[in-house]
XYZ file of C-alpha atoms in Angstrom:
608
model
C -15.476 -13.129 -8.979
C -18.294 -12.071 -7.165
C -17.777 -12.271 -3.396
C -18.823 -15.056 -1.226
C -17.293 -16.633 2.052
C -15.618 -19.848 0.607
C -13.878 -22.261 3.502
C -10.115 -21.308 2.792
C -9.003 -23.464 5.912
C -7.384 -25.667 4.058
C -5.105 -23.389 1.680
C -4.178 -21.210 4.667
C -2.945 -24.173 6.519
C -1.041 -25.275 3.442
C 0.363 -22.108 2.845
C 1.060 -21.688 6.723
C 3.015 -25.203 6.317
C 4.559 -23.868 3.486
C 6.280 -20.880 5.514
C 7.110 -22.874 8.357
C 9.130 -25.075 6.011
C 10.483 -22.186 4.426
C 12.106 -20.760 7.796
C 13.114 -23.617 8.731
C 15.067 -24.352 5.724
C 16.408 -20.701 6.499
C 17.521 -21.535 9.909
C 19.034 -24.352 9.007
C 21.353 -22.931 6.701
C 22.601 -19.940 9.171
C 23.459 -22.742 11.761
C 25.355 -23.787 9.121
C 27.491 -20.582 8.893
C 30.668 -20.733 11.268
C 31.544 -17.630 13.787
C 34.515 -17.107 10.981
C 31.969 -17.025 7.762
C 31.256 -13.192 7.383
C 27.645 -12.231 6.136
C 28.086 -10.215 3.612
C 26.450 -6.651 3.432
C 24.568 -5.694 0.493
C 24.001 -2.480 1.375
C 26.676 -1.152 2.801
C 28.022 1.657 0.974
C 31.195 1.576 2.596
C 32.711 -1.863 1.412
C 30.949 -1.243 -2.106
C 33.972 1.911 -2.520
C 30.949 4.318 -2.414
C 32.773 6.633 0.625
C 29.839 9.456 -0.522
C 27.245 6.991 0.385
C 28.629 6.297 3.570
C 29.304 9.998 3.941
C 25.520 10.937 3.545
C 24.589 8.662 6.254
C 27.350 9.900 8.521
C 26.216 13.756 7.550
C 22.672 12.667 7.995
C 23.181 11.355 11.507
C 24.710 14.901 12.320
C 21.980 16.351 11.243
C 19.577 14.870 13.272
C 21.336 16.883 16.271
C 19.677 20.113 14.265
C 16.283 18.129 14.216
C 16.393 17.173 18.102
C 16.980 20.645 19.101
C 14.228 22.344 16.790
C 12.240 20.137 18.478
C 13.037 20.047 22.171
C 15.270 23.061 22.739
C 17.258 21.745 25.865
C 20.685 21.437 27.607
C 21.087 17.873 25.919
C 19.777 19.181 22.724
C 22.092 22.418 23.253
C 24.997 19.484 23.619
C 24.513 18.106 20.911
C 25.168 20.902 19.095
C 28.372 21.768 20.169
C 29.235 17.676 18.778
C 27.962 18.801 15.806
C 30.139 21.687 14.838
C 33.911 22.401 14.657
C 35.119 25.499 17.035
C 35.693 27.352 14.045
C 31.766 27.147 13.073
C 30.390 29.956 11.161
C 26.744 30.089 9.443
C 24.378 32.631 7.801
C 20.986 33.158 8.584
C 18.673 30.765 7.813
C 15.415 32.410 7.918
C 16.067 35.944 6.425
C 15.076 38.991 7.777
C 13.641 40.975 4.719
C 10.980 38.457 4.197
C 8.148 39.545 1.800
C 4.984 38.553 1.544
C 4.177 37.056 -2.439
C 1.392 35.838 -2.082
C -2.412 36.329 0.665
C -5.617 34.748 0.624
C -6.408 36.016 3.753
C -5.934 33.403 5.731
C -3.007 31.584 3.902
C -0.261 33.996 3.632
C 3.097 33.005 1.175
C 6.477 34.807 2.644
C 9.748 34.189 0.210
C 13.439 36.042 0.339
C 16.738 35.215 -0.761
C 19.112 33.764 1.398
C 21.412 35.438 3.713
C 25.335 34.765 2.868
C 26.931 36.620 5.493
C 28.268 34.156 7.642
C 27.252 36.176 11.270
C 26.625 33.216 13.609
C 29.726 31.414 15.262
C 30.350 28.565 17.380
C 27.797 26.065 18.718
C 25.739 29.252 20.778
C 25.447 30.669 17.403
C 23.897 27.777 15.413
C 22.097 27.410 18.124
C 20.584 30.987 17.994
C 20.114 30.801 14.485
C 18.090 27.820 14.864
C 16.167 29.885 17.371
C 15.354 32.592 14.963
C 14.216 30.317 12.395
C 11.644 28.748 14.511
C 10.794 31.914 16.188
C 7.019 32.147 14.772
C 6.548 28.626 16.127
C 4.684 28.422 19.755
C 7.155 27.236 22.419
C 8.526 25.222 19.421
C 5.877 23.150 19.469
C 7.283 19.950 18.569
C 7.540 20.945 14.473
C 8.049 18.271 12.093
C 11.638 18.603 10.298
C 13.166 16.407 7.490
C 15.942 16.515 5.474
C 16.932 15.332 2.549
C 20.517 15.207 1.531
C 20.949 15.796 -2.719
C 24.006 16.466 -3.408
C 27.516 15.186 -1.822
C 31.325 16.604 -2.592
C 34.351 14.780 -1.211
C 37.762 16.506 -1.153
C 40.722 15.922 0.637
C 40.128 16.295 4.526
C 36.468 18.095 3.891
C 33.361 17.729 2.366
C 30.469 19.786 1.004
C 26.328 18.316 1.123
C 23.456 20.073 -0.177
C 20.067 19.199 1.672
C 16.751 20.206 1.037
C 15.068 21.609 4.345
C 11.209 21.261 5.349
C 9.638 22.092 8.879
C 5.931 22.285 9.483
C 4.718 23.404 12.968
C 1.723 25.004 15.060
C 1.776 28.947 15.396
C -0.416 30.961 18.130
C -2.542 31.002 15.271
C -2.429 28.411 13.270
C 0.343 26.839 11.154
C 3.787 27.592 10.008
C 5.515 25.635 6.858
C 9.377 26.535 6.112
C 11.187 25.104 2.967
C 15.203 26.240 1.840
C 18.065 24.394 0.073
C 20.681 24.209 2.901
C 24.706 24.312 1.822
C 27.131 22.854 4.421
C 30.684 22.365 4.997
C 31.751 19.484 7.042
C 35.631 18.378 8.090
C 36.265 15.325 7.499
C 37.074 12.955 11.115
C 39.137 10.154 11.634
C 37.476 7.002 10.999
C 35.059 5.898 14.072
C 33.989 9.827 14.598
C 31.566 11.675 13.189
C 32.217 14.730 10.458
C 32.190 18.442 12.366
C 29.806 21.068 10.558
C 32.642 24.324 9.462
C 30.180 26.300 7.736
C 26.000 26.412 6.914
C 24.193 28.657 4.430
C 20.775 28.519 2.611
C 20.971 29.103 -0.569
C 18.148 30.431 -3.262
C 14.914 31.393 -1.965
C 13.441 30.311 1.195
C 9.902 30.179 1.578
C 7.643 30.578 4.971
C 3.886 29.642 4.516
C 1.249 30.873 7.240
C -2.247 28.826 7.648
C -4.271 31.120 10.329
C -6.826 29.084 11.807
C -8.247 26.869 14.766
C -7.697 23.840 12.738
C -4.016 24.828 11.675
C -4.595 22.823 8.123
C -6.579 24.303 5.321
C -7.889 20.453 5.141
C -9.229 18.137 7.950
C -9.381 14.602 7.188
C -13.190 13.889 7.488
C -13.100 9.925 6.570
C -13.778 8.577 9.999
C -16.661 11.107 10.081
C -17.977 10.322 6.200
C -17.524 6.393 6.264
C -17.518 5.410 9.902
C -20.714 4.844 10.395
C -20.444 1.646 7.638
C -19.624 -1.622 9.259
C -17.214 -1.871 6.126
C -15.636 1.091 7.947
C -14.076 -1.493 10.832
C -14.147 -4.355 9.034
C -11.969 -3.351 6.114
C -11.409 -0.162 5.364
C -9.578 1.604 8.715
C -7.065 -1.349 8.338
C -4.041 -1.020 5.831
C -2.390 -3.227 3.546
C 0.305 -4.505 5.339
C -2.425 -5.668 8.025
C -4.187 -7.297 4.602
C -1.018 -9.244 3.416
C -0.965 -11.162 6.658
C -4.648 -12.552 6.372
C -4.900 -13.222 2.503
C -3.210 -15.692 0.824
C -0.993 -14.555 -2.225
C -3.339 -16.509 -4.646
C -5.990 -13.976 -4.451
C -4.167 -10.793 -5.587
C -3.261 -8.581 -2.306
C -1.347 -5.541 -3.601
C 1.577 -4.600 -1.562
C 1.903 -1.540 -3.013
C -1.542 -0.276 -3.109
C -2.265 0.485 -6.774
C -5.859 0.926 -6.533
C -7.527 4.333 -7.946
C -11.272 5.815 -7.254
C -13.850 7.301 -9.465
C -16.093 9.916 -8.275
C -20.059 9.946 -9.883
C -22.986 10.719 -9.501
C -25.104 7.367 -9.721
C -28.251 7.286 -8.250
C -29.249 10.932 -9.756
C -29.766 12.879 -6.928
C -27.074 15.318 -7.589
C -24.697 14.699 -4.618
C -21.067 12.734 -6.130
C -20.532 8.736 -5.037
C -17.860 6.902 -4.597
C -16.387 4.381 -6.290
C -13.697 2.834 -4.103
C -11.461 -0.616 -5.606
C -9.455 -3.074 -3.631
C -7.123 -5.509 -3.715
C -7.614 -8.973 -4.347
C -9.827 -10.968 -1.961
C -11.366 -7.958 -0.545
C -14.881 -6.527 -2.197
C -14.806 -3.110 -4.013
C -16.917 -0.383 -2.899
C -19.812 1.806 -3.867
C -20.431 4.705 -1.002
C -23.294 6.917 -1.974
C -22.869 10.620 -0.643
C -26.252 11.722 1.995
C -27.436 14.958 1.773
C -26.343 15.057 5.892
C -22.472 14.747 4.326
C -22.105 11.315 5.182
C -21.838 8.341 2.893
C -23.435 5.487 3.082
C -22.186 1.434 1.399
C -23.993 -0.086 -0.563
C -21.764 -2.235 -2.445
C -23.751 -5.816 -2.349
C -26.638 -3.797 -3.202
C -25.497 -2.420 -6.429
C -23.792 -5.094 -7.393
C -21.001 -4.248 -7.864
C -18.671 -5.753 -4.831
C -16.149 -7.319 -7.047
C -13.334 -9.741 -4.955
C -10.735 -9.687 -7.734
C -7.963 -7.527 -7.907
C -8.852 -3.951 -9.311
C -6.641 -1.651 -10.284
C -9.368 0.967 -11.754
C -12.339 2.123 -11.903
C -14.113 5.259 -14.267
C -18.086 6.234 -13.962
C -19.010 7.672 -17.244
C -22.232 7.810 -19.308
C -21.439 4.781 -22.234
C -24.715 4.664 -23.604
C -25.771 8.383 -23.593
C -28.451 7.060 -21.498
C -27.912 10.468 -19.199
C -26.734 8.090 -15.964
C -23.617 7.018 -14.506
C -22.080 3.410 -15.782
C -19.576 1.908 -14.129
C -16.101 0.771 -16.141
C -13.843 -1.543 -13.600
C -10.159 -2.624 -14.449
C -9.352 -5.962 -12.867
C -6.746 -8.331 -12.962
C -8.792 -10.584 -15.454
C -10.853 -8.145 -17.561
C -11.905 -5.043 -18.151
C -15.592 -4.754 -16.810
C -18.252 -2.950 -18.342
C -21.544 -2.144 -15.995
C -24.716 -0.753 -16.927
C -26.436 1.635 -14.196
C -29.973 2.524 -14.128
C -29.890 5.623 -12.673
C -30.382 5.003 -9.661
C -27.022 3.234 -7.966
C -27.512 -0.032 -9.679
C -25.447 -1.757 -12.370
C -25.689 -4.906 -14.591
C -22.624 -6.537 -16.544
C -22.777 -5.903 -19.630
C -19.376 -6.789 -21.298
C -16.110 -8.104 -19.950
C -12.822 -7.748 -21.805
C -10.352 -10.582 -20.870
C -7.915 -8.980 -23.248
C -7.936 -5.999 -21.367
C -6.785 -7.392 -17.904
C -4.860 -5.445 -15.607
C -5.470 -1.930 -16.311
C -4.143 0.211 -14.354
C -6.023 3.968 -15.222
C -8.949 4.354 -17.371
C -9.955 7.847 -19.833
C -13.050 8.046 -21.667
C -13.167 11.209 -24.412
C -14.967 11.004 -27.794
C -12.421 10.795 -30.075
C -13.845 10.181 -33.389
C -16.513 12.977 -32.891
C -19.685 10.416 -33.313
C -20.863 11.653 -30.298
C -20.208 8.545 -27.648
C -17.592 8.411 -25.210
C -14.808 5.987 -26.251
C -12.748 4.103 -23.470
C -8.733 4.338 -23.494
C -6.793 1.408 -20.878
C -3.584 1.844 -19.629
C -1.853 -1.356 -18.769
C 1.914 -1.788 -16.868
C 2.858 -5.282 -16.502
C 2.427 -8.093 -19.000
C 0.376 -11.245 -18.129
C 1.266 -14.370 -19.957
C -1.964 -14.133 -22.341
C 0.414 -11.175 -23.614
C 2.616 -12.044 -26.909
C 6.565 -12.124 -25.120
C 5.203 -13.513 -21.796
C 5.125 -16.898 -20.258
C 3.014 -18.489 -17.179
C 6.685 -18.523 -15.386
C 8.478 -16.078 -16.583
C 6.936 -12.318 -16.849
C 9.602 -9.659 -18.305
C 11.196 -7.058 -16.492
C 11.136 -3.681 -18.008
C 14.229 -3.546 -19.868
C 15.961 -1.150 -20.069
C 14.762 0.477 -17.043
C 15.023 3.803 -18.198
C 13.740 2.951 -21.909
C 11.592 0.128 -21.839
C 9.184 -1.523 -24.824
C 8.393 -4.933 -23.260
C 5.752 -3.602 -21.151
C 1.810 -5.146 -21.438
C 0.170 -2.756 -24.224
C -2.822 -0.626 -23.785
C -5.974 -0.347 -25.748
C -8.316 1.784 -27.281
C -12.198 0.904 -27.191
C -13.980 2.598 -29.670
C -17.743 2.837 -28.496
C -20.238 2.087 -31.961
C -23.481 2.183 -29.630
C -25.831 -0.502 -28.037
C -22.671 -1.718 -25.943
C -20.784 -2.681 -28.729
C -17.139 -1.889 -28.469
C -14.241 -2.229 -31.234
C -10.402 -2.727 -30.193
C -9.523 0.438 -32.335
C -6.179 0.413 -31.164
C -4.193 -0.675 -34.178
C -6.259 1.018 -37.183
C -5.468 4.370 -34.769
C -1.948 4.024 -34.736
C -2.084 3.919 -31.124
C -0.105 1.014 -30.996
C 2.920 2.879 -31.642
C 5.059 2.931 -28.970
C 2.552 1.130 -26.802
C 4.425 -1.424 -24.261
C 6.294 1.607 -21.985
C 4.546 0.314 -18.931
C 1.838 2.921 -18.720
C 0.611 4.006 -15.265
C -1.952 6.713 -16.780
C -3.371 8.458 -19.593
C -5.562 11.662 -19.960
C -7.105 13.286 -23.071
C -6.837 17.023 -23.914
C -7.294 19.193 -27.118
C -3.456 20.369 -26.663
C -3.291 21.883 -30.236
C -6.857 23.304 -30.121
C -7.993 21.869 -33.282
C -10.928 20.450 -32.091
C -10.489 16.700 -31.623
C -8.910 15.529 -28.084
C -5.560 14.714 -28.038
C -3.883 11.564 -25.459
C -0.979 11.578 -23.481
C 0.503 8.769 -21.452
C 2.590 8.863 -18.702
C 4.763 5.751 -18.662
C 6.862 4.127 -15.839
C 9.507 2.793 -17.435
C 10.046 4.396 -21.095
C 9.509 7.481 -22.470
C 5.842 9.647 -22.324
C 3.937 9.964 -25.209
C 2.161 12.216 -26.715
C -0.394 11.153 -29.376
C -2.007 14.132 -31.879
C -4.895 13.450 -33.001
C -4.608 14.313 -36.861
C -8.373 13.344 -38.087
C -8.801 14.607 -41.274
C -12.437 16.348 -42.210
C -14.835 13.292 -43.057
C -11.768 10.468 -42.852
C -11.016 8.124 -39.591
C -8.858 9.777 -36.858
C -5.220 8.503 -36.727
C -2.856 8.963 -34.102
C 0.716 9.911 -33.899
C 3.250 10.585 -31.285
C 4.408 13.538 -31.401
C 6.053 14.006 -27.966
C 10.051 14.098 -28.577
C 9.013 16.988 -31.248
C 6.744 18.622 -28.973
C 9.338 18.630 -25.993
C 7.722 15.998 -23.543
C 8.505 12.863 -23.561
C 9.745 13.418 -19.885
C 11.607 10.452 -19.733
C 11.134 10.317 -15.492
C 8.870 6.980 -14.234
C 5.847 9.103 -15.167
C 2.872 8.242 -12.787
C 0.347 10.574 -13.628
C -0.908 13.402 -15.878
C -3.278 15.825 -15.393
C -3.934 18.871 -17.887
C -4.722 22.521 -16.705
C -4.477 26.260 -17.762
C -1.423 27.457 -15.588
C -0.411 30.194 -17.006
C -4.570 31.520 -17.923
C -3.036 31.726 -21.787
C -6.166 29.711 -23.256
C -3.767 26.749 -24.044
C -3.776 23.657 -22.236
C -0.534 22.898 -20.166
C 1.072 19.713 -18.835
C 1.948 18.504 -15.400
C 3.373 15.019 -15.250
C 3.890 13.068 -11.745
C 7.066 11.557 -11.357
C 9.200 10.059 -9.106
C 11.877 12.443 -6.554
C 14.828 10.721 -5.170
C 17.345 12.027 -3.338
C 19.991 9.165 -3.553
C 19.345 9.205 -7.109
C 19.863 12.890 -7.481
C 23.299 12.228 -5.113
C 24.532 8.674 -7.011
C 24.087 9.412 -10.388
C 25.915 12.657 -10.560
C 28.506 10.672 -8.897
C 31.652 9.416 -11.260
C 31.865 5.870 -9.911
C 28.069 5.308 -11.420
C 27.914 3.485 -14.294
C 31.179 4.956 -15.698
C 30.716 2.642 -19.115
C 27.476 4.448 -19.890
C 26.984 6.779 -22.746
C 26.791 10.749 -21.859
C 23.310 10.527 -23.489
C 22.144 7.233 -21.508
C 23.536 8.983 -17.870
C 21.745 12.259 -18.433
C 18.319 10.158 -18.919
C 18.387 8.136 -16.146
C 19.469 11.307 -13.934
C 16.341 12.914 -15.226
C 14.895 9.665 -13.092
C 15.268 11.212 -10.241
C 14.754 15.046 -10.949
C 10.902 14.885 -9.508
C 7.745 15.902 -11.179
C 7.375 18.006 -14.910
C 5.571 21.316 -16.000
C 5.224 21.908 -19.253
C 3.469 25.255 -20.487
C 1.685 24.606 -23.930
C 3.550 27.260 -26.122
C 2.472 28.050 -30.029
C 5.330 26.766 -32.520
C 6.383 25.671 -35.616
C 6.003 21.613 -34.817
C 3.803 19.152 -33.426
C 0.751 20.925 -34.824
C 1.797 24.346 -34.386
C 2.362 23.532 -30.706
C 5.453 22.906 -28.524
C 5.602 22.765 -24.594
C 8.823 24.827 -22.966
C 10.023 22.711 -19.566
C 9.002 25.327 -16.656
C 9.179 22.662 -13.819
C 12.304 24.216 -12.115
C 11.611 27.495 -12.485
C 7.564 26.625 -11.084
C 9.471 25.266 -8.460
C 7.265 22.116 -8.931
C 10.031 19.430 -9.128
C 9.613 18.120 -5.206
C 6.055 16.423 -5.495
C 8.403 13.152 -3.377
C 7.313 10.109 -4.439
C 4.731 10.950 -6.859
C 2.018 8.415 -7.362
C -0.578 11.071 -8.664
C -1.174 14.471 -9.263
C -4.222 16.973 -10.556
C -4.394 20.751 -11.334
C -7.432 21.918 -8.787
C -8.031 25.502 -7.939
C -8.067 24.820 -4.480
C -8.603 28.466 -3.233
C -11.198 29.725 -5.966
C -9.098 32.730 -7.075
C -9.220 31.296 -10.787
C -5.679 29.946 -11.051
C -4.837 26.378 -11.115
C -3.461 24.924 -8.203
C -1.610 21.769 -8.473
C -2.192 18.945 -5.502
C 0.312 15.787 -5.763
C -0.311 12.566 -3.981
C 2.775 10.621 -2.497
C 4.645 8.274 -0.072
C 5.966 4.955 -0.479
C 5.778 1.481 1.450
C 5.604 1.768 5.535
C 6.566 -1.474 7.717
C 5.803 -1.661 11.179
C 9.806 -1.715 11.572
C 11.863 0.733 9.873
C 14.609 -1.495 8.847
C 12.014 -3.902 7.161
C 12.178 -3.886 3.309
């Protein structure tokens, strides 16, 4: 769909008219309710028998007290600390004294040391002064940011025990202070309608203090404004974020709520600087910035033709025709579309895929050694053009933790002139191929001199497909990834490849999904107490976090298995991971790992 400005009067009203009927419907049917018919609560954990649940929150409303006085250091705050704790309080140091530094780049300085056990500080005055000694290198306190995030909870009789993860950022006199620990706490237990009292609070493992020195406090400063404001796109589009979007375009043209829209970076019009490639969601046109030797970048998206309305989902600028300029490969909700450039920022279409729709990440690599990049589409939900679908009924990954009902994904083998084969099947790459794949990346893992694929999948298990062409034969793909050690079962959402350890061989870091109710509910015996040992371990992997995997020589997989260093990396908390890529951000020649994350955001909190 190329963009235009139709008259959409007409379908906004009707959909406007359909809404209004909709609430009213709604309101109709809570009149309806008497003053004695209870609404019932879905998510209370409380009348569900979950008391651990309903502990958390309890805990985690206790711990706020900590967060308000970190942050203003006051009589009230003081107050509330003495209705946090019991009178028999006793806690441990929480930033340790022996701290030693592990790690300098001159201005970034890395502090670690075990935590302190012995139990020093009593009563509310002395959480309160170990709170002041752990946010002693901040200035005046300076408002630091603090969250929690409660992993673990243990009910006994008449006293409980939670385990929270601990993160404060702040401004120094120099710069900027970042604190991470694994808190322990002991709580008694109140009658109901009171709050639990904090007995005892310990770190335990290492805590870690980070130093930034410098005027801007951040080691990055978000130039955006200063790169793209300048564009009219800038106001009109850009600045404003989806949930502004969803209220303005009808559901018929493809908004995305959640934002699944990737970049590609190129350069296209030869000059040596990288573009932009920027997709969007449905009704609003794609971009093409192209980067000014003054830093700035400037759109010309109508221009080059390539301003797409539909939905896109993906975008990759790659040389297709060994032509020595950028073309332009865009995954939309109806096709896969392939773009010629000429060098210098234009492109023409030159093929669309309809059975490619939807493709969610994109990875070119020559795998059949002829010397032409071949294209490889990951694709997550299935359409109803896909065999198992329907126009009303699209499947829900099932199992959650194990799925094969997901849309497949292809493999476009490039013969030259912009002709393109669906290789997928006479590859074997359509093994194991409906896991709901969020993204793919190719690698020669085994070093054997053909690249190797491995896709991270949402809702099954990863795969990991050797390439095992044989000298003057077809390449054929297999999956070697339970053998190899990484299937990662986890709701993988990215994959990037990198040398972590500087061994020569290629490692593995997989972006996955962190949850701290999962890590707390699933450990817990009341879940799913009818599921297999086998079944429960996988789906509390689910909520582990993000994978490492070091590329180790071995007898299997090709002479190469991976060894799981993701806890021991200390790599695990990437949050909500929605991407991730090994970068050596500081140029010292080690790979540095940067993870992208977050979640949906409502202009009220208790919107879902």
């Amino acid at each position: 769909m190329k963009p235009s400005l139709p008259a959409l009067s007409l379908r906004v009203a009707l959909l406007v008219l359909g809404a209004a009927l909709l609430v009213a419907v709604v309101c109709l049917a809570a009149s309806a309710q008497t003053a004695s018919t209870p609404v019932p609560r879905r998510d209370d954990p409380g009348q569900d028998g979950w008391r651990t649940e309903a502990f958390q929150s309890a805990a985690g409303a206790q711990l706020r007290r900590i967060k308000d006085y970190l942050g203003h250091p006051s009589d009230a705050s003081r107050t509330g600390l003495g209705e946090l704790v019991t009178a028999d309080f006793a806690g441990a140091e929480l930033r340790p004294t022996d701290l030693r530094e592990v790690w300098n780049r001159g201005s970034i300085r890395v502090s670690r040391a075990s935590a302190a056990q012995d139990l020093r500080y009593r009563g509310a005055a002395g959480l309160a002064a170990a709170l002041d000694r752990l946010v002693g290198p901040l200035a005046d306190h300076a408002e630091p940011r603090v969250k929690f995030k409660i992993v673990h909870v243990d009910l006994r009789a008449g006293e409980a025990t939670t385990r929270q993860i601990f993160s404060l950022t702040g401004r120094t006199a120099s710069g900027s202070i970042e604190q991470h620990a694994t808190w322990e706490a002991e709580w008694a237990l109140a009658p109901e309608g009171e709050s639990p009292r904090l007995r005892r609070l310990k770190a335990v493992g290492d805590f870690e203090e980070n130093r930034f020195d410098g005027d801007t406090g951040t080691l990055f400063s978000d130039r955006t404004a200063g790169v793209l404001g300048h564009n009219a796109s800038w106001d009109d589009q850009l600045r404003r974020g989806t949930w502004s979007w969803l209220g303005e375009i009808e559901a018929s043209l493809g908004p995305d709520l959640v934002g699944h829209t990737g970049l590609a970076i190129g350069d296209v019009d030869g000059d040596g600087l990288e573009d932009l490639y920027a997709p969007q969601a449905g009704g609003l046109p794609n971009r093409l910035f192209l980067h000014k030797p003054d830093g700035t970048a400037s759109d010309r998206s109508a221009w080059a033709g390539v301003d797409w309305l539909d939905r896109s989902q993906s975008a990759l600028l790659v040389d297709l025709d060994d032509d020595g300029d950028k073309d332009l490969v865009v995954g939309t909700f109806s096709a896969l579309l392939l773009m010629e450039g000429d060098g210098k920022g234009r492109f023409s279409p030159r093929i669309a895929f309809r059975q490619v729709s939807y493709a969610y990440s994109l990875a070119a690599a020559d795998y059949d050694l002829d010397g032409d990049l071949d294209l490889y589409a990951s694709r997550y939900t299935p359409l109803p053009e896909d065999p198992g679908a329907t126009v009303d009924v699209v499947p829900k990954p099932l199992p959650y933790h194990d799925a094969e009902n997901g849309a497949p994904n292809f493999l476009l083998r490039n013969d030259g002139g912009w002709r393109f084969t669906d290789a997928t099947r006479e590859t074997g790459l359509d093994a194991d191929n409906r896991r709901w794949s969020f993204a793919a990346s190719w690698e020669d893992f085994d070093l054997d001199g053909d690249p190797d694929l491995y896709v991270a999948n949402d809702f099954g298990r990863n795969c990991l497909y050797r390439n095992d062409r044989e000298k003057g034969g077809p390449p054929r793909f297999v999956n070697v990834a339970a053998r190899a050690g990484v299937e990662d079962v986890a709701s993988g959402m990215s994959v990037s490849w990198g040398d972590a350890d500087r061994d020569g061989r290629m490692d593995l870091y997989v972006g996955n999904m962190f949850s701290s109710a999962g890590n707390r509910i699933t450990f817990q015996n009341e879940f799913q107490p009818g599921m297999s040992a086998e079944d429960k371990a996988m789906v509390q992997r689910l909520a582990r976090g993000n994978s490492l995997f070091l590329n180790r020589a071995g007898s299997d997989a090709g002479g190469v298995t991976f060894s799981d260093a993701s806890l021991d990396a200390g790599v695990t908390l990437g949050r909500w991971a929605w991407s991730s890529i090994f970068v050596d951000l500081d140029n010292d020649g080690w790979e540095d790992l940067f993870v992208a994350n977050g979640y949906l955001t409502a202009p009220a909190e208790d919107d879902l």
